[in-house]
Each structure stands twice: as C-alpha cells, then as structure tokens.
CSV table of C-alpha atoms and ligand atoms in Angstrom, one decimal:
chain,number,residue,atom,x,y,z
A,286,MET,CA,-4.2,-11.7,15.1
A,287,CYS,CA,-6.7,-8.6,14.8
A,288,PHE,CA,-3.3,-7.4,16.7
A,289,ILE,CA,-0.7,-8.2,14.1
A,290,ILE,CA,-2.8,-6.4,11.3
A,291,HIS,CA,-3.4,-3.5,12.9
A,292,MET,CA,0.3,-3.2,14.1
A,293,THR,CA,1.0,-3.4,10.4
A,294,LEU,CA,-0.9,-0.2,10.1
A,295,ALA,CA,0.2,1.4,12.8
A,296,SER,CA,3.9,0.9,11.4
A,297,LEU,CA,2.9,2.2,8.1
A,298,THR,CA,1.7,5.2,9.7
A,299,VAL,CA,4.6,5.3,12.0
A,300,MET,CA,6.8,4.9,8.7
A,301,ILE,CA,4.4,7.9,6.6
A,302,ILE,CA,4.8,10.1,10.4
A,303,SER,CA,9.0,9.4,10.1
A,304,LEU,CA,9.1,10.1,6.3
A,305,THR,CA,7.1,13.6,6.9
A,306,VAL,CA,9.5,14.6,10.1
A,307,TYR,CA,12.6,13.5,8.1
A,308,GLY,CA,11.9,14.3,4.9
A,309,ASP,CA,13.6,16.9,2.9
A,310,GLN,CA,11.5,19.5,0.9
A,311,THR,CA,13.4,19.4,-2.7
A,312,PRO,CA,10.3,17.5,-4.2
A,313,CYS,CA,10.9,14.4,-5.7
A,314,PRO,CA,12.5,14.1,-9.7
A,315,THR,CA,9.6,11.9,-10.6
A,316,ASN,CA,6.2,12.2,-9.5
A,317,GLY,CA,5.1,8.9,-9.0
A,318,TRP,CA,7.9,7.9,-5.9
A,319,PHE,CA,7.8,9.5,-2.6
A,320,GLY,CA,10.2,9.1,1.2
A,321,PRO,CA,13.1,10.8,1.9
A,322,ASP,CA,15.3,9.2,-1.0
A,323,CYS,CA,12.0,9.1,-2.9
A,324,GLN,CA,12.2,5.3,-3.0
A,325,TYR,CA,9.1,3.9,-2.4
A,326,GLN,CA,6.4,4.0,-5.2
A,327,CYS,CA,3.4,5.7,-5.2
A,328,HIS,CA,-0.1,4.1,-6.4
A,329,CYS,CA,-1.9,7.2,-7.7
A,330,ALA,CA,-4.9,6.9,-9.6
A,331,GLU,CA,-4.4,8.0,-13.6
A,332,SER,CA,-2.7,11.7,-13.4
A,333,GLY,CA,-2.9,12.1,-9.7
A,334,ILE,CA,0.1,14.0,-7.9
A,335,CYS,CA,1.7,12.3,-5.7
A,336,ASP,CA,2.5,13.6,-2.0
A,337,LYS,CA,6.1,13.6,-1.8
A,338,ASP,CA,6.6,12.9,1.9
A,339,ASN,CA,3.9,10.6,2.9
A,340,GLY,CA,2.7,8.9,-0.8
A,341,SER,CA,-0.7,10.0,-0.7
A,342,CYS,CA,-2.5,11.0,-4.0
A,343,SER,CA,-4.3,14.1,-4.9
A,344,SER,CA,-7.0,12.0,-6.9
A,345,GLY,CA,-7.2,9.0,-4.5
A,346,CYS,CA,-5.5,5.8,-5.1
A,347,HIS,CA,-5.2,3.5,-8.2
A,348,GLN,CA,-8.3,1.0,-8.4
A,349,ASP,CA,-5.9,-1.4,-7.3
A,350,TRP,CA,-4.7,0.3,-4.5
A,351,PHE,CA,-5.9,1.5,-1.2
A,352,GLY,CA,-5.0,2.5,2.6
A,353,PRO,CA,-3.8,6.0,3.6
A,354,ALA,CA,-0.5,5.8,1.0
A,355,CYS,CA,-2.0,3.6,-1.4
A,356,GLN,CA,0.1,0.6,-0.3
A,357,TYR,CA,-2.4,-2.3,0.3
A,358,ALA,CA,-3.2,-4.2,-2.8
A,359,ARG,CA,-6.6,-4.7,-3.5
A,360,MET,CA,-8.0,-8.1,-4.2
A,361,GLY,CA,-10.2,-8.2,-7.9
A,362,PHE,CA,-13.6,-10.0,-7.4
A,363,THR,CA,-16.8,-10.5,-9.5
A,364,VAL,CA,-20.0,-9.6,-8.6
A,365,LEU,CA,-22.4,-13.1,-9.3
A,366,GLY,CA,-26.4,-12.4,-10.0
A,367,ASN,CA,-27.9,-10.8,-11.9
A,368,PHE,CA,-28.2,-7.2,-11.4
A,369,SER,CA,-26.0,-4.1,-12.1
A,370,SER,CA,-23.4,-4.1,-9.5
A,371,GLY,CA,-21.3,-0.9,-10.3
A,372,TRP,CA,-22.2,1.1,-7.5
A,373,LEU,CA,-20.3,-2.3,-5.5
A,374,THR,CA,-17.3,-2.1,-7.6
A,375,ASP,CA,-16.8,1.6,-9.2
A,376,ASN,CA,-14.4,2.5,-6.6
A,377,LYS,CA,-16.2,4.7,-5.5
A,378,ASP,CA,-18.0,5.6,-1.8
A,379,ARG,CA,-21.2,7.2,-2.6
A,380,THR,CA,-22.9,4.6,-5.2
A,381,CYS,CA,-24.6,2.4,-2.7
A,382,ASN,CA,-27.1,-0.4,-2.9
A,383,ARG,CA,-30.4,0.9,-3.9
A,384,GLU,CA,-32.0,-2.3,-5.2
A,385,ASN,CA,-32.9,-4.0,-1.6
A,386,LEU,CA,-30.9,-6.6,-2.4
A,387,ARG,CA,-30.2,-8.7,0.6
A,388,SER,CA,-27.0,-10.6,0.0
A,389,VAL,CA,-24.1,-9.9,-2.5
A,390,THR,CA,-21.9,-13.0,-3.2
A,391,VAL,CA,-18.8,-12.5,-4.6
A,392,THR,CA,-15.9,-14.7,-6.3
A,393,LEU,CA,-11.9,-13.9,-5.6
A,394,ASP,CA,-10.7,-13.5,-9.3
A,395,THR,CA,-7.2,-15.2,-7.7
A,396,PRO,CA,-8.0,-17.6,-4.4
A,397,ILE,CA,-6.2,-16.0,-1.5
A,398,PRO,CA,-5.9,-16.5,2.2
A,399,LEU,CA,-8.3,-13.9,3.8
A,400,THR,CA,-6.5,-11.1,6.1
A,401,TRP,CA,-8.7,-8.2,6.2
A,402,LEU,CA,-11.8,-6.5,4.9
A,403,ARG,CA,-12.9,-3.0,4.0
A,404,VAL,CA,-16.8,-2.3,4.2
A,405,VAL,CA,-18.6,1.1,3.9
A,406,VAL,CA,-22.1,1.7,4.5
A,407,SER,CA,-24.1,4.8,3.6
A,408,ASP,CA,-25.9,4.6,6.9
A,409,ALA,CA,-23.6,4.6,9.5
A,410,VAL,CA,-26.2,3.0,12.1
A,411,HIS,CA,-25.8,-0.3,10.1
A,412,LEU,CA,-21.9,-0.5,10.0
A,413,ASN,CA,-22.1,-3.5,12.0
A,414,THR,CA,-25.2,-5.3,10.9
A,415,VAL,CA,-23.3,-6.5,7.9
A,416,LYS,CA,-22.2,-11.0,8.0
A,417,ILE,CA,-19.5,-12.0,6.2
A,418,SER,CA,-19.0,-15.9,5.4
A,419,TYR,CA,-16.5,-17.6,3.1
A,420,TRP,CA,-15.6,-20.7,1.2
A,421,ASN,CA,-13.5,-22.3,-0.9
A,422,LYS,CA,-14.4,-25.0,-3.9
A,423,SER,CA,-14.6,-27.8,-1.4
A,424,SER,CA,-15.8,-26.6,1.9
A,425,THR,CA,-19.0,-25.4,3.5
A,426,SER,CA,-19.4,-21.8,4.5
A,427,ARG,CA,-17.9,-20.4,7.3
A,428,GLU,CA,-18.4,-16.8,8.7
A,429,CYS,CA,-16.1,-14.3,9.8
A,430,PRO,CA,-16.0,-12.4,13.2
A,431,GLU,CA,-19.3,-10.6,13.5
A,432,SER,CA,-17.9,-7.6,15.0
A,433,TYR,CA,-15.6,-5.2,13.2
A,434,THR,CA,-12.1,-4.4,14.4
A,435,ALA,CA,-11.5,-1.5,13.4
A,436,GLU,CA,-13.5,2.0,12.9
A,437,ILE,CA,-12.3,4.1,10.2
A,438,THR,CA,-14.8,6.7,10.1
A,439,LYS,CA,-18.7,6.5,10.8
A,440,PHE,CA,-19.3,4.8,7.9
A,441,THR,CA,-16.3,2.7,6.8
A,442,ALA,CA,-14.7,-0.1,9.1
A,443,ASP,CA,-12.0,-2.8,8.6
A,444,PHE,CA,-13.6,-6.9,9.6
A,445,SER,CA,-10.3,-8.8,10.4
A,446,CYS,CA,-11.0,-12.4,8.8
A,447,LEU,CA,-8.1,-14.5,8.9
A,448,THR,CA,-7.8,-18.0,6.7
A,449,ASP,CA,-4.8,-20.6,6.7
A,450,TYR,CA,-5.9,-21.8,3.1
A,451,PRO,CA,-7.1,-20.2,0.1
A,452,VAL,CA,-10.8,-18.6,-0.2
A,453,THR,CA,-12.8,-18.9,-3.7
A,454,SER,CA,-15.9,-16.5,-2.4
A,455,LEU,CA,-17.8,-14.4,-0.1
A,456,THR,CA,-20.7,-13.7,0.8
A,457,LEU,CA,-22.5,-10.7,2.6
A,458,SER,CA,-25.6,-10.6,4.1
A,459,ASP,CA,-27.5,-8.8,6.8
A,460,HIS,CA,-29.4,-5.6,6.9
A,461,GLY,CA,-26.1,-4.0,6.3
A,462,VAL,CA,-26.3,-5.1,3.1
A,463,ASN,CA,-29.1,-2.6,2.2
A,464,TYR,CA,-27.0,0.1,2.6
A,465,LEU,CA,-23.1,-1.1,1.3
A,466,CYS,CA,-21.5,0.8,-0.9
A,467,SER,CA,-18.2,-0.6,-1.0
A,468,LEU,CA,-16.3,-3.5,-0.2
A,469,ILE,CA,-12.4,-3.9,-0.3
A,470,ILE,CA,-10.6,-7.4,0.2
A,471,SER,CA,-6.9,-6.9,1.2
A,472,ALA,CA,-4.2,-8.7,-0.5
A,473,GLY,CA,-1.8,-7.2,2.0
A,474,LEU,CA,1.0,-4.5,2.4
A,475,PHE,CA,3.4,-4.2,-1.0
A,476,ILE,CA,5.9,-1.9,-0.3
A,477,THR,CA,7.5,-1.2,-3.7
A,478,TYR,CA,11.0,0.5,-3.0
A,479,THR,CA,14.0,0.9,-5.3
A,480,GLY,CA,15.5,-2.2,-3.9
A,481,GLY,CA,12.6,-4.3,-4.2
A,482,ILE,CA,9.2,-5.2,-2.8
A,483,LEU,CA,8.5,-5.0,0.9
A,484,ALA,CA,5.5,-7.7,1.4
A,485,LEU,CA,4.2,-7.5,4.8
B,519,LIG,C1,0.2,14.3,3.3
B,519,LIG,O1,0.4,15.5,3.3
B,519,LIG,C2,-0.2,16.1,2.9
B,519,LIG,C3,0.4,17.7,2.6
B,519,LIG,O2,1.0,18.1,4.1
B,519,LIG,C4,-1.6,16.3,3.8
B,519,LIG,O3,-2.4,17.0,3.0
B,519,LIG,C5,-2.4,15.1,3.6
B,519,LIG,O4,-3.3,14.7,4.7
B,519,LIG,C6,-0.9,14.0,4.4
B,519,LIG,N1,-2.1,12.6,4.1
B,519,LIG,C7,-1.7,11.7,5.3
B,519,LIG,C8,-2.4,10.0,4.5
B,519,LIG,O5,-0.9,11.5,6.5
B,520,LIG,C1,-31.4,-10.2,-15.9
B,520,LIG,O1,-32.8,-9.6,-15.3
B,520,LIG,C2,-33.6,-8.9,-16.4
B,520,LIG,C3,-34.5,-7.8,-15.5
B,520,LIG,O2,-34.6,-7.8,-14.7
B,520,LIG,C4,-33.5,-10.1,-17.4
B,520,LIG,O3,-34.3,-8.7,-18.6
B,520,LIG,C5,-32.9,-10.9,-18.2
B,520,LIG,O4,-33.6,-11.5,-19.1
B,520,LIG,C6,-32.3,-11.4,-16.9
B,520,LIG,N1,-31.3,-12.6,-17.8
B,520,LIG,C7,-30.4,-13.4,-16.9
B,520,LIG,C8,-29.4,-14.1,-17.4
B,520,LIG,O5,-31.3,-14.0,-16.2
B,521,LIG,C1,-11.0,-25.6,1.8
B,521,LIG,O1,-11.5,-25.3,3.3
B,521,LIG,C2,-11.0,-26.1,3.9
B,521,LIG,C3,-11.8,-25.9,5.9
B,521,LIG,O2,-12.9,-25.5,5.3
B,521,LIG,C4,-9.5,-26.7,4.2
B,521,LIG,O3,-9.8,-27.6,5.0
B,521,LIG,C5,-9.3,-26.6,2.9
B,521,LIG,O4,-7.8,-26.8,2.8
B,521,LIG,C6,-9.5,-26.0,1.9
B,521,LIG,N1,-9.2,-26.7,0.9
B,521,LIG,C7,-8.7,-25.2,0.0
B,521,LIG,C8,-8.2,-26.5,-1.8
B,521,LIG,O5,-7.9,-24.4,-0.1
C-alpha cells in the first residue's frame, strides 16, 4: 500500500514533468490555472503567482493544500490541551515545539480514513523518533508503522498509515515531539481541472 501512495506521488511528478515538456510558453490568461491548456487549478497562498507549467506557487501553497503543485488536500485538525499550539498550526516549518511537550493530541475536524501524514522536525536526528497512534470514538488506540516511508528533506518525512475506517484523533509521542514543527494529515490528491475533479 505504501507503494501505491508513492506511485501516486510519482505519477504527479510525471504529470508535472510532462506538462513542463509539452507546455507552450504563453502564460495562462488567468493566474490560478496551469498546464498545457491551463486546465488545472492552482492552490496558491493569497496573491501568489502560479507557475504556468508546473503549478508551483511563488508564495507557497494555500493553507488547505500542500505538495509540489499544491494538489494534495490537507485535513484540518484541532490541537487538544492547554498550551499555545500556534507553532503546530501556523503552516510554518520554522516555528517548532519550544515547550518541552512530550506528546501532542489532535482531533480531526472531519473524521477520515488515514492515508499518510507528513511530519517536520527541527533536528534531523529525530525525524524517525516520532510515534503516531490513532483511534476513533469507539476503539482503543492503534499505532502507525514506526518508520517513515519517504524522506522528503533532512527534516521532513512522510509516514504511511492506512486505516479502512474513519479516524477521529491522533497522538504524536516519543522524543521527536520535542523537535516537532509541523504536522500535515493528507486528505488525498484532488486535481481540479476544467472538466471536473480527479480524486486519486
Ligand atoms: C516549477 O517551475 C519553476 C520555474 O521553471 C521552477 O523554479 C520550480 O522549481 C518548478 N517546481 C517544481 C515543483 O517542479
Ligand atoms: C491554562 O494554562 C494557563 C497558564 O499555565 C493557566 O493560567 C490557565 O488557567 C489554564 N487554563 C485552563 C482552562 O486550564
Ligand atoms: C472504530 O475502529 C474500529 C477498529 O479499531 C473499527 O472496527 C470500527 O469500525 C471503527 N468505528 C467507526 C465508527 O469507524
């Protein structure tokens, strides 16, 4: 199953490369679309310029999206506990846990079956020392596989964690949490094109 997820990432990359190769040079008439016939919708942060060929954004992705062309939806979540959690929810990888927290629990704004999660830490040594467990309202907690499935940068890794039922809450624990900066819960790949939405 990890394979399928990373095939999806790979096919997005292939799609972007082929767009780059076959795209013509004229800009799209409206900022906000990309691709050979300007048929794919961009998801840039406010006032960002969308690259006409590959969809990447000058200002980074809109907060609800992530990935190379901002085509992966991110699941919204609420951080539980009495501490200032802005560093986890501000969409910035350089603001991190400075409160010596050993675990962080979040509830998903809408329960979904999990696919994969992206974790960003401030100390590369601790990229693989984040333990992730999850549960729904009627179950006891279970653990995601311990190792990440893909290292995106020295500080960023993707953890594959597939469930076949909707999950309501997640807890991140272990040493890595001391260095935690960002958590992204993937809600799936959704490519909006002029003819509809392609959900992969
Ligand atoms: C998209 O194209 C721009 C301009 O050629 C380039 O700077 C950027 O790295 C590309 N992004 C991706 C994700 O390929
Ligand atoms: C949250 O923590 C602050 C400071 O530690 C404290 O003053 C406040 O009463 C706490 N609030 C709740 C609801 O526990
Ligand atoms: C809750 O999780 C259990 C497995 O731990 C699963 O069998 C059950 O179907 C789930 N319930 C809902 C409502 O998703």
